[in-house]
XYZ file of C-alpha atoms in Angstrom:
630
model
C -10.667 15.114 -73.825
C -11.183 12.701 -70.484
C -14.342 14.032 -68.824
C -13.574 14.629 -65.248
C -15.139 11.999 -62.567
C -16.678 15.096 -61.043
C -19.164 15.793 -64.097
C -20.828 12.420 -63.621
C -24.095 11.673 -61.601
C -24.008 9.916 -58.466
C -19.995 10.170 -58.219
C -18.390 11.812 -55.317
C -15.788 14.744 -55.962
C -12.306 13.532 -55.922
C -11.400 15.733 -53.051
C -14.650 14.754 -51.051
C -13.528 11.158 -51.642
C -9.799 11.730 -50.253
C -11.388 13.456 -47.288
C -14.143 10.613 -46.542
C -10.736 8.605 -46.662
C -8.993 10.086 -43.935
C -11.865 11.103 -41.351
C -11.676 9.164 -38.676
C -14.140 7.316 -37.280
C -16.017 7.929 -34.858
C -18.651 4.995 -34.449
C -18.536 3.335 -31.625
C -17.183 -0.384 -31.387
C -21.609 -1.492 -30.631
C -22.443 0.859 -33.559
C -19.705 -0.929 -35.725
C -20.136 -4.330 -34.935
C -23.943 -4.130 -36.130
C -23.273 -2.641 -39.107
C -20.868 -5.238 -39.841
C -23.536 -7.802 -38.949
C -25.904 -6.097 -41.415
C -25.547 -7.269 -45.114
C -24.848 -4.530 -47.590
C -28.030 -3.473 -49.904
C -25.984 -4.667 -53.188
C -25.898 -8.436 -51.846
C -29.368 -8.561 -49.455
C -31.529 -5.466 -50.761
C -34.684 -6.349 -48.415
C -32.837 -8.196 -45.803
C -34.994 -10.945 -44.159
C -36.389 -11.072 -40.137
C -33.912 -13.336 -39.453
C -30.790 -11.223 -40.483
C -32.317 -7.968 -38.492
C -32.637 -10.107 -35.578
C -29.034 -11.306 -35.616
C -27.756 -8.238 -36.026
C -29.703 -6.647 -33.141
C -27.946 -9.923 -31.601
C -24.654 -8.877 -32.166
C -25.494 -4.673 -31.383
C -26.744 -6.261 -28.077
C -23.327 -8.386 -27.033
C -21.299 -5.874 -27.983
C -22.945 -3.346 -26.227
C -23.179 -5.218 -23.074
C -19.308 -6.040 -23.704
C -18.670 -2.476 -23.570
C -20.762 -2.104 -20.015
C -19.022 -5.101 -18.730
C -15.303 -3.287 -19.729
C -16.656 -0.332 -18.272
C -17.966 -1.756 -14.595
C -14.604 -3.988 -14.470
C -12.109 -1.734 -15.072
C -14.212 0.865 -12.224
C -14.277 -2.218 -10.086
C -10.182 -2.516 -10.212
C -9.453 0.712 -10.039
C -10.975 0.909 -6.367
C -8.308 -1.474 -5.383
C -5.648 0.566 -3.597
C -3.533 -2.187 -2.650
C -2.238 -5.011 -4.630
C -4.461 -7.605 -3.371
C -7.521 -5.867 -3.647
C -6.965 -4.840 -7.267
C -6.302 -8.658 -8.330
C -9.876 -9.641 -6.259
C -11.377 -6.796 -8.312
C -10.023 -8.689 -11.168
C -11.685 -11.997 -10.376
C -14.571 -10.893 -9.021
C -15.502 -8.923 -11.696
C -14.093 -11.650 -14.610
C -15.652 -14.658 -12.900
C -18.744 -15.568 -13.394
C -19.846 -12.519 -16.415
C -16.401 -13.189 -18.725
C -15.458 -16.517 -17.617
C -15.616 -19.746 -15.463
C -12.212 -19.788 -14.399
C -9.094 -17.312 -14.088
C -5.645 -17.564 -12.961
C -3.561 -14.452 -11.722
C 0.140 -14.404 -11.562
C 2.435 -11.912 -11.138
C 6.372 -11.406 -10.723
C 7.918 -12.724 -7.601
C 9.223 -10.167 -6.874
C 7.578 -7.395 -8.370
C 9.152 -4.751 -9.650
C 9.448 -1.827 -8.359
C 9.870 2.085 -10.251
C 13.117 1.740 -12.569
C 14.286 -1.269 -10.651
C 16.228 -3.084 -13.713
C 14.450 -6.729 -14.315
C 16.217 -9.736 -13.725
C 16.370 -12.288 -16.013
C 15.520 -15.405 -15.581
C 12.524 -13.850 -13.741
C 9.873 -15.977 -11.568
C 5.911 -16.091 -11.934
C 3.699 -16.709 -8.825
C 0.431 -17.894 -8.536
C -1.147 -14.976 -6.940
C -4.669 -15.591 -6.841
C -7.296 -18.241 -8.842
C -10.739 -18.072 -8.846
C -14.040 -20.513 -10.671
C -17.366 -20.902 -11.154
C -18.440 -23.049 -8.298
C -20.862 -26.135 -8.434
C -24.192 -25.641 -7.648
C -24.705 -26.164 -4.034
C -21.041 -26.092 -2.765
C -19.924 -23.572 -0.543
C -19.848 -20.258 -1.531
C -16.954 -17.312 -1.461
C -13.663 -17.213 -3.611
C -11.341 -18.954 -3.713
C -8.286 -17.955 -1.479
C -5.439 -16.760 -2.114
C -2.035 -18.999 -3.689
C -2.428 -22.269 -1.433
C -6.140 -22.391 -3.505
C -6.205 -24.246 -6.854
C -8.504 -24.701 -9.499
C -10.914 -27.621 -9.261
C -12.834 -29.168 -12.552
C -15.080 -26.578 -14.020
C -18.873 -27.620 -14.094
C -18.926 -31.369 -16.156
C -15.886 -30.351 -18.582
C -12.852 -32.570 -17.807
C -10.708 -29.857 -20.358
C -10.772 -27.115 -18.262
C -9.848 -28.891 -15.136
C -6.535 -27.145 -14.257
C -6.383 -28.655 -11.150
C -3.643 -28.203 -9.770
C -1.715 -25.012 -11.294
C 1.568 -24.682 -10.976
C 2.210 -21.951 -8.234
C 5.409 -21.145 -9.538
C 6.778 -20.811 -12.995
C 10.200 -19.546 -14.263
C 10.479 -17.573 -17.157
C 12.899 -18.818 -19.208
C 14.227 -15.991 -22.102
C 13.788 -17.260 -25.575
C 10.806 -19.488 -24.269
C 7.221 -19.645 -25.403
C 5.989 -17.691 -22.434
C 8.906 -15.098 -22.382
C 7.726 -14.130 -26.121
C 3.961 -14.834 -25.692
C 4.719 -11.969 -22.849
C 6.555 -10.110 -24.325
C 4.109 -9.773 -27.475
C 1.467 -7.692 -24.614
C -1.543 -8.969 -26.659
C -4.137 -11.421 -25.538
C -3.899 -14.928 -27.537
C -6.651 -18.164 -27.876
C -5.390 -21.160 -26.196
C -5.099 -22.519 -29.517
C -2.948 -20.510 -30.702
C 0.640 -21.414 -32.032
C 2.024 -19.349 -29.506
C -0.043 -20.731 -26.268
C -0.115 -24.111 -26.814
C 3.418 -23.925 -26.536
C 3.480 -21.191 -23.293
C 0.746 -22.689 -21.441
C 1.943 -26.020 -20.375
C 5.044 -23.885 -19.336
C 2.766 -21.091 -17.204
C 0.650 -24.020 -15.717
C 3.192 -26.488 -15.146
C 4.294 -30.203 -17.112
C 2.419 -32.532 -17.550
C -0.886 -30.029 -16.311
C -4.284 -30.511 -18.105
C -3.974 -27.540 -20.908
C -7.476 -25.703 -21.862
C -7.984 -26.464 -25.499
C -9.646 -24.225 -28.767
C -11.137 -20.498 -28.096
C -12.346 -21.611 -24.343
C -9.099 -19.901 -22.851
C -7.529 -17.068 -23.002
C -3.838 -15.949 -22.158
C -3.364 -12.081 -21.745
C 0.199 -10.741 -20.188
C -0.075 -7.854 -17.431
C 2.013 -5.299 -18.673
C 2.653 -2.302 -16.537
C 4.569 1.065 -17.574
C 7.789 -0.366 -18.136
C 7.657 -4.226 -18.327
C 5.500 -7.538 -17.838
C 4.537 -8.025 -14.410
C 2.446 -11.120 -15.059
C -0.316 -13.106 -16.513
C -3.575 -14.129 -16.716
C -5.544 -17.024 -17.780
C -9.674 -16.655 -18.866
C -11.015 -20.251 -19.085
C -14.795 -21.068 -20.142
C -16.075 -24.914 -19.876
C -17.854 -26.765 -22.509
C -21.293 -25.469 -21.126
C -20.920 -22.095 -22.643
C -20.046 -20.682 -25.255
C -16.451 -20.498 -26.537
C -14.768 -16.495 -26.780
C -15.288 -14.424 -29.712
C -12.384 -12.131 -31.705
C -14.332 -9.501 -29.682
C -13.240 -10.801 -26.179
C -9.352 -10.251 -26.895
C -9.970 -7.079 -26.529
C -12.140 -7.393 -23.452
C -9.493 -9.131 -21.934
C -6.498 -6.531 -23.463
C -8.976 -3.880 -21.276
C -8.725 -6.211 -17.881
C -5.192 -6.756 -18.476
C -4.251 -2.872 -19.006
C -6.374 -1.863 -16.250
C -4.827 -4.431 -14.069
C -1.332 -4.059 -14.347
C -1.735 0.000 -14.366
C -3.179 -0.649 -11.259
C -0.660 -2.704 -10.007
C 2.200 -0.702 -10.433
C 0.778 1.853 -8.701
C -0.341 0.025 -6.002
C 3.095 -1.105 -5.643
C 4.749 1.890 -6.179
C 2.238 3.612 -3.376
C 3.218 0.707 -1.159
C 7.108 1.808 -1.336
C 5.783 5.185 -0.553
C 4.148 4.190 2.219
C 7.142 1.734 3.743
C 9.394 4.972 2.806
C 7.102 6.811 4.613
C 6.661 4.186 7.431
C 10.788 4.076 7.840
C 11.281 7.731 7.738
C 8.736 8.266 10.643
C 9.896 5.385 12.649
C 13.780 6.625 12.516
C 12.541 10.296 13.359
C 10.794 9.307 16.523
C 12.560 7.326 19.698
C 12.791 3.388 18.882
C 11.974 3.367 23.010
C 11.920 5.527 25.915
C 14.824 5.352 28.311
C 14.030 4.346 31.856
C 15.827 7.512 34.120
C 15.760 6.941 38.127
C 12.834 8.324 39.595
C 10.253 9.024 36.861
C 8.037 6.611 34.312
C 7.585 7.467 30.583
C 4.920 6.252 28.325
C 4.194 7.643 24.687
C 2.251 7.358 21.585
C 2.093 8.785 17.928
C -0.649 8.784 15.980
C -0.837 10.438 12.354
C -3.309 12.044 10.619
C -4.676 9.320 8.288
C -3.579 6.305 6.664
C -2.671 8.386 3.065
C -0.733 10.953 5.322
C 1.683 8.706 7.651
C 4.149 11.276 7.914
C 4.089 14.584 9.895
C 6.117 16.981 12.043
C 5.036 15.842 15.206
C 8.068 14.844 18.222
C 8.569 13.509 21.556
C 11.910 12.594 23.021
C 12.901 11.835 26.651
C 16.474 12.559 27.570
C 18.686 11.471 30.267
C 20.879 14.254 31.344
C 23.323 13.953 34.214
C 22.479 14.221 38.240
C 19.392 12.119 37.135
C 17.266 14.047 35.553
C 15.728 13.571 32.467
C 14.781 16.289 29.918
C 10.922 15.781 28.317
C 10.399 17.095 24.462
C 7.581 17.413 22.694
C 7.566 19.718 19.496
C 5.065 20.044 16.119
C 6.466 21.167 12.596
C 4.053 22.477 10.351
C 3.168 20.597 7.850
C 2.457 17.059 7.133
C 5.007 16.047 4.558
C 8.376 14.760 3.854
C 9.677 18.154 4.282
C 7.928 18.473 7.551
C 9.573 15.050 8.677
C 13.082 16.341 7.724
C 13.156 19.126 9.514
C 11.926 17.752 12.614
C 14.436 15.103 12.526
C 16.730 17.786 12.365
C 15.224 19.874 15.019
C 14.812 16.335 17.430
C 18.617 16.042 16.754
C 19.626 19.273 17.812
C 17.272 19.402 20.552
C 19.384 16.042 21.773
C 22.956 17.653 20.938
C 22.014 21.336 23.063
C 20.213 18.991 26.086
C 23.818 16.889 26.445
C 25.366 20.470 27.115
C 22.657 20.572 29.931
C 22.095 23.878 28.711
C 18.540 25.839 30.605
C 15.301 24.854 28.780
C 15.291 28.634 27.531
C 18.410 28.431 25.977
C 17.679 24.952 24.290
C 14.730 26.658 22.693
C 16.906 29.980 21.921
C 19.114 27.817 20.171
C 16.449 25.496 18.422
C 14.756 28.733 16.914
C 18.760 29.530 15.415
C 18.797 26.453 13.920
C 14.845 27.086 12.490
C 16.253 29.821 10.775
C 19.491 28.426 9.235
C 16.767 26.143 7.935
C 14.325 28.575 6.057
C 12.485 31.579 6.390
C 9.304 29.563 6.351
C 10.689 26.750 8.815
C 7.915 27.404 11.828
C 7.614 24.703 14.947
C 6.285 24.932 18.068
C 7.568 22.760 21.175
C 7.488 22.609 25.141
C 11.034 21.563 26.850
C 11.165 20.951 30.697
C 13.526 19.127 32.542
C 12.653 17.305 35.712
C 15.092 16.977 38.740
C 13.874 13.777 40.698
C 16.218 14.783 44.018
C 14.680 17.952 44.153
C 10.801 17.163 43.043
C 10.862 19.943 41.145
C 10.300 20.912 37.157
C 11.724 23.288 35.057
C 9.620 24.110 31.614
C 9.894 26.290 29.038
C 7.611 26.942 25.691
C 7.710 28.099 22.095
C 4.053 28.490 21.091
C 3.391 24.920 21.959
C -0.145 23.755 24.401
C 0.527 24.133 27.972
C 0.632 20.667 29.629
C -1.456 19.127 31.934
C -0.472 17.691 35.299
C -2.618 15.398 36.829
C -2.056 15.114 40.854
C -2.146 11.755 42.825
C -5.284 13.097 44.418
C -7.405 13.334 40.894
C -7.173 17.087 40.611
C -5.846 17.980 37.403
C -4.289 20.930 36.336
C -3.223 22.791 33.100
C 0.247 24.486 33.652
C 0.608 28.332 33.471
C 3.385 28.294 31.051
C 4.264 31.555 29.484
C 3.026 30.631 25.565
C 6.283 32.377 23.828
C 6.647 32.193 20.611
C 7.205 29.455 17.711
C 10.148 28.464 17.184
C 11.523 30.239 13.553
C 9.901 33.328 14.562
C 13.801 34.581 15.375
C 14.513 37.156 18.070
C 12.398 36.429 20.848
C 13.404 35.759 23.919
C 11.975 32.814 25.984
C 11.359 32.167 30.049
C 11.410 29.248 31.954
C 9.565 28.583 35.374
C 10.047 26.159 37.859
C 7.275 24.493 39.812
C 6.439 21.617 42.035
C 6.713 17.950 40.598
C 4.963 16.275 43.662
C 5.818 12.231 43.716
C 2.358 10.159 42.066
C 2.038 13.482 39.760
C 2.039 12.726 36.164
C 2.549 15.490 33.762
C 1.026 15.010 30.239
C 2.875 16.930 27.004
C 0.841 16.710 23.614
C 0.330 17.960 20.284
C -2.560 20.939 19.241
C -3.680 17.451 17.225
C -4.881 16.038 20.099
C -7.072 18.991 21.240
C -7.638 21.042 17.988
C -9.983 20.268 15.901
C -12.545 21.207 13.301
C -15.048 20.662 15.839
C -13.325 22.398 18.792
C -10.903 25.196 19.112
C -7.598 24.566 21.227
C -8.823 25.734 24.509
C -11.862 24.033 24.410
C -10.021 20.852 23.606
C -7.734 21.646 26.624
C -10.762 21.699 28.760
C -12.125 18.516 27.598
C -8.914 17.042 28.364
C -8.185 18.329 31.431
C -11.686 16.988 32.368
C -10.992 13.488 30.438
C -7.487 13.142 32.932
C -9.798 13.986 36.307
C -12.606 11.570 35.672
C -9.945 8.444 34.487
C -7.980 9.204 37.985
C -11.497 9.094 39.780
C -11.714 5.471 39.072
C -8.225 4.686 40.770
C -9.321 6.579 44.006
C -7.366 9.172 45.463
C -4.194 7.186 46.745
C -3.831 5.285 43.525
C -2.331 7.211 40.321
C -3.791 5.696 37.268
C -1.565 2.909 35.223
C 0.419 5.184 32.735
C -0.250 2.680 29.022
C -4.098 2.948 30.027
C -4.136 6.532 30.519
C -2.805 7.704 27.273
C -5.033 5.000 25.844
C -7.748 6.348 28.112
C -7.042 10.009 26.430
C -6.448 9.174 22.557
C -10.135 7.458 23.351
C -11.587 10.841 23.856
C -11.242 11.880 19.956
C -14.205 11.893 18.019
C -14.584 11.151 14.677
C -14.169 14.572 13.243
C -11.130 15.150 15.579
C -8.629 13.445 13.581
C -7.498 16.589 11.432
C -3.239 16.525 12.704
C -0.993 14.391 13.833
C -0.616 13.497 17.572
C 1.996 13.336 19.586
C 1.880 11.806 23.430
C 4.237 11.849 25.942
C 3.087 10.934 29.696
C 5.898 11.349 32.433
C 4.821 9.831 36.167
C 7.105 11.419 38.832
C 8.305 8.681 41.530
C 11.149 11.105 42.569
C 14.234 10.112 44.995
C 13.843 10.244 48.562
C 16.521 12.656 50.710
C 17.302 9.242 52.860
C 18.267 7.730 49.100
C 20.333 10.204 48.220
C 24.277 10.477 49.881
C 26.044 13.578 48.768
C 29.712 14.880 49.627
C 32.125 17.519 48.385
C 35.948 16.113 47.800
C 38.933 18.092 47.827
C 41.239 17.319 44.733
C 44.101 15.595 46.858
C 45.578 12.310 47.311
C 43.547 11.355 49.698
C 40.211 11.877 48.303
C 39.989 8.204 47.089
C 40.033 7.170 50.482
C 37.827 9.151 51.992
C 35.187 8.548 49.015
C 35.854 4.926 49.917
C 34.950 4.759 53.390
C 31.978 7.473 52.455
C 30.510 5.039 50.035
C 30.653 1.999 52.807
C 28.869 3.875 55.190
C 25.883 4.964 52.863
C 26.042 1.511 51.868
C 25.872 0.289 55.640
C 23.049 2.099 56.233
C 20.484 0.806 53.481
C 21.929 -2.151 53.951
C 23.570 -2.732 50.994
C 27.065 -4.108 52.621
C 26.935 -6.874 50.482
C 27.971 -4.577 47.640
C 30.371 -2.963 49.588
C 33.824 -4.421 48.152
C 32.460 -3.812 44.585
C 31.532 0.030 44.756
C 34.414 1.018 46.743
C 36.337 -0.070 44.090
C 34.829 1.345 41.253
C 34.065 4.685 43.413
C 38.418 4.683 44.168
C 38.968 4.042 40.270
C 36.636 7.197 39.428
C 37.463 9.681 41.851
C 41.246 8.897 41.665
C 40.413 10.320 37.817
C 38.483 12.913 39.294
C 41.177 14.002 41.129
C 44.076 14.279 38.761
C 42.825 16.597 36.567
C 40.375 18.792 38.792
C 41.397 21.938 40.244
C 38.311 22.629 42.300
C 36.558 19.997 44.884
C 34.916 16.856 43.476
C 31.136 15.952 44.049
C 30.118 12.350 44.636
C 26.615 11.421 45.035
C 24.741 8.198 45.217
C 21.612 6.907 44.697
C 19.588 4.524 45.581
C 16.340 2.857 43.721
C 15.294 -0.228 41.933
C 19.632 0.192 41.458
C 22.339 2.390 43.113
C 24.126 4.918 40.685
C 26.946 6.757 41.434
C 28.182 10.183 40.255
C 31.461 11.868 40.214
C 31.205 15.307 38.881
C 34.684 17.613 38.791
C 35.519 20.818 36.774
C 37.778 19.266 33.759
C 36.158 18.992 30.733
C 37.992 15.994 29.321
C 35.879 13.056 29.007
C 37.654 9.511 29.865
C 38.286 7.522 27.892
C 38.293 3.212 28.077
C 41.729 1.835 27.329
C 43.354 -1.593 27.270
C 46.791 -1.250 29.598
C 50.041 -3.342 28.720
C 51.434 -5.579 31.576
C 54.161 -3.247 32.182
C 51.643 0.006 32.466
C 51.059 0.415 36.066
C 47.698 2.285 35.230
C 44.823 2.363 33.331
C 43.108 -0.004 33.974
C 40.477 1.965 36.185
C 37.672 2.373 33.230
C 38.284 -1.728 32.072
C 37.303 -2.356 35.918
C 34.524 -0.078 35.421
C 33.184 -1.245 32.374
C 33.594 -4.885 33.448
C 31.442 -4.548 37.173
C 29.199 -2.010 36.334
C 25.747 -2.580 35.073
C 26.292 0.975 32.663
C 28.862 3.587 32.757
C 28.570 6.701 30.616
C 30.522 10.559 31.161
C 28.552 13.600 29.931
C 30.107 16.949 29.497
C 29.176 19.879 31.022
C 29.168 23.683 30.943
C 31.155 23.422 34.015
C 33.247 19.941 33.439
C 31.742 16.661 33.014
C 30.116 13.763 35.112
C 31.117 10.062 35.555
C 28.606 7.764 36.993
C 27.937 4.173 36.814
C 24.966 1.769 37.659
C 24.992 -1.480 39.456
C 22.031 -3.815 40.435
C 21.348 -4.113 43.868
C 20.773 -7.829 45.481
């Protein structure tokens, strides 16, 4: 009978073997690398000092191998953006893993599932070396820096790299990339990739004193990188491939996302930018000035607004609204609440209704879509200002004198609340007056509560019109400046949203306003009209031109209105002119045959006039064009 191996002495069970088989191990690569180092009791039974000591040696380099990994890969993973993770790279592989390194990367990079294109293009993207003693210190810059001869060793001297390299598919490079792993520079595989990385006819680092190791990101290469030692240390070990495996890994990861934020962030960037006003129009009789700051760097986007509308009889509608929120979501729905706020103000609807109507639309949104915003409408003819609110700050109206108020503004309530009623009130827009409309992100705060903010900025608006003097208003880009300087730095919790409006107004002796009847002979009489307003601010040198353009548009006027006709000019920095009637047809430009015997008013129009534009209103529509004045 065979004796079972179990029955013998000193022999392991069968099933204790099979399980000491498939345990896995758990040493650590230091712990494993010593006892590799240490000969086995069968072949050195009292092992000399010398053997201890080398394999203390080789526990010590391996553990400081594994502290080196560790402190490099923390040192590129600060790196948010790309070019700080690749100077992470080189900062932390030059001088403690090598002399020399070259980065390259794709040109361009990749970005998400972007398919790759093939032939694709490497870029010298950064190089750094270990610098002679007593030359200048710092790293090496960016791609216009190349490599110069490393310490005494003329077979490192890489001097100069190629900056850019083409990958060709089925060449040495394209498969030494596409293996991911690390390879000696005497390899098979880089002797043949590295002249093609570095460039022809390029000095080539020679035997275990370079290192090639692709950067492979999530879904494809993205690069390269090349370790170089001189002759004056000691050449890499099996041990460093996998030192630099771990940079590569930890670079590329790091790579993608930093590119991947950076689309975020130029998403993110674009979105805002198309949400808010490219520029502020320039309406007759008032300044604008605005700013928009958001709530950090990592947070670009928010649901903060301003807008400035033009809206007939020249008067301009000022908007300035806050979606909760600081998202994408946030930014959509105040692009669709700044585009509806634009659509209801070309009705030249009330500010209460605009806001009646914007709280509609809240609700078609979402139960959970909540804004608040501040709509008011100034009339520069009359010096006056209509406002009305939806849970938004009151503003703040500093007077030419220095005095500045805050606005009592019934609060209402925010806009998605859904059936509340809003109210407007009119007040006095005196001419040097500027009235200030914000965001609760420029007074609210973790430090301060809303009011308290108010206060301080009411306060911040008196003291900057002190230093103008009392028949000076302040210069409108330094006082929003002036007020965004007043934040702490514990007061940047929201987005902010700044919109400054400086009321000029028109003067009654710059404004000429008549009443038409719809007849035949209205044309004329808005002719002769127009040359005597003319006459008198002696303006007679336009004379020939406006009467023209003022017959063309009022002989519209007239054939489709069945109450009297309104014509109104205006004089500034230009003279505009305004034909209002009661048909709510808009005109519409059109090129006449030779045989038409009309039509041809709106081509004059559109040919003399500085601007021409018709708006529609509740009541019929508006005509006007602009000329310059000599």
């Amino acid at each position: 009978m065979t004796e079972h191996p179990t029955s013998h002495e000193g022999r392991q069970p069968l099933a204790a073997r099979q399980q000491e088989r498939t345990r896995p191990r758990q040493q650590d690569t230091a712990a494993a690398a010593a006892a590799a180092a240490i000969p086995s009791p069968a072949a050195a039974p009292n092992p000399g000092p010398a053997a201890v000591a080398e394999a203390q040696a080789a526990t010590r380099r391996e553990g400081d191998r594994l502290r080196f990994v560790g402190a490099a890969t923390r040192r590129i993973a600060r790196g948010i953006d790309l070019d700080e993770i690749v100077l992470g790279l080189c900062r932390a592989s030059v001088p403690t893993f090598s002399d020399a390194i070259l980065v390259y990367l794709r040109d361009p990079l990749p970005v998400g599932d972007e398919r790759p294109v093939s032939p694709f293009v490497l870029r010298l993207r950064r190089s750094d070396r270990l610098r002679h003693t007593g030359e200048e210190s710092g790293e090496a810059g960016p791609e216009s820096e190349r490599l110069r001869p490393l310490l005494s060793d003329p077979t490192a001297d890489l001097m100069p790299a190629s900056e850019l390299c083409e990958v060709r598919a089925g060449g040495a490079l394209a498969e030494v990339l596409r293996g991911v792993r690390p390879v000696f520079g005497d390899s098979a595989a880089a002797r043949a990739a590295l002249p093609e990385l570095l460039g022809p006819g390029r000095p080539v680092p020679t035997g275990h004193r370079a290192i090639l190791a692709p950067l492979r990101g999530r879904r494809r290469v993205i690069g390269a990188a090349v370790f170089v030692r001189s002759t004056e240390r000691s050449a890499f070990e099996a041990s460093d491939l996998l030192v630099a495996a771990q940079l590569a890994t930890h670079t590329a990861l790091g790579i993608d996302k930093a590119v991947l934020y950076g689309r975020e962030a130029y998403i993110a960037d674009e979105l805002q930018r198309t949400m808010l006003p490219d520029s502020l129009p320039q309406p007759t009789g008032v300044r604008l000035a605005s700013r928009y700051l958001p709530a950090a760097e990592t947070a670009r986007v928010g649901g903060d607004w301003y807008d400035a509308i033009p809206l007939p009889g020249s008067r301009v509608a000022l908007v300035v609204g806050d979606v909760m929120g600081h998202s994408m979501t946030s930014a959509a729905i105040m692009g669709q609440l700044r585009t509806t706020a634009q659509t209801l103000a070309q009705l030249d609807l009330p500010p209460q209704e605009v806001l009646h109507h914007l709280d509609e639309q809240a609700q078609r949104l979402g139960s959970d879509r909540m804004a608040t915003c501040l709509y008011a409408v100034y009339a520069p003819v009359a010096h006056r200002i209509t406002i009305a609110n939806a849970g938004h700050p009151p503003p703040v109206l500093l007077h030419l004198g220095g005095r500045a108020e805050v606005l009592r503004v019934p609060p209402g309530a925010p806009i998605g609340v859904g059936g509340v009623d809003f109210e407007a009130v009119e007040l006095d827009a005196p001419a040097g007056a500027t009235l200030l409309l914000y965001t609760d992100g420029l007074v609210e705060s973790r430090l301060r509560d809303v009011w308290t903010g108010i206060e301080q900025l009411r306060e911040r608006l008196a003291a900057t019109a002190q230093l103008t003097g009392p028949d000076h208003s302040p210069p409108l880009e330094a006082l929003c400046d002036d007020v965004l300087d007043m934040l702490g730095p514990g007061d940047r919790d929201d987005d902010i949203a700044l919109l400054a409006a400086r009321f000029d107004g028109i003067a009654p002796s710059d404004v000429a306003y008549w009443y038409l009847e719809p007849e035949d002979a209205a044309p004329g009489r808005a002719r002769r009209l127009a040359r005597r307003a003319l006459s008198r601010w002696g303006l007679d040198e336009m004379s020939d031109e406006v009467e023209l353009l003022v017959s063309e548009v009022v002989t519209n006027a007239v054939r489709y209105a069945e109450r009297p006709v309104t014509l109104r000019l205006l004089r500034t920095d230009i003279l505009r002119c305004e034909v209002g009637d009661d048909s709510p047809q808009l005109p519409r430009q059109r090129r006449a045959r030779e045989t038409d015997e009309g039509g041809r008013g709106l081509f004059l129009v559109n040919r003399l006039a500085r601007r021409w534009g018709a708006t529609r209103l509740s009541t019929g529509k508006v005509v006007w064009f602009e000329m310059a004045t000599r």
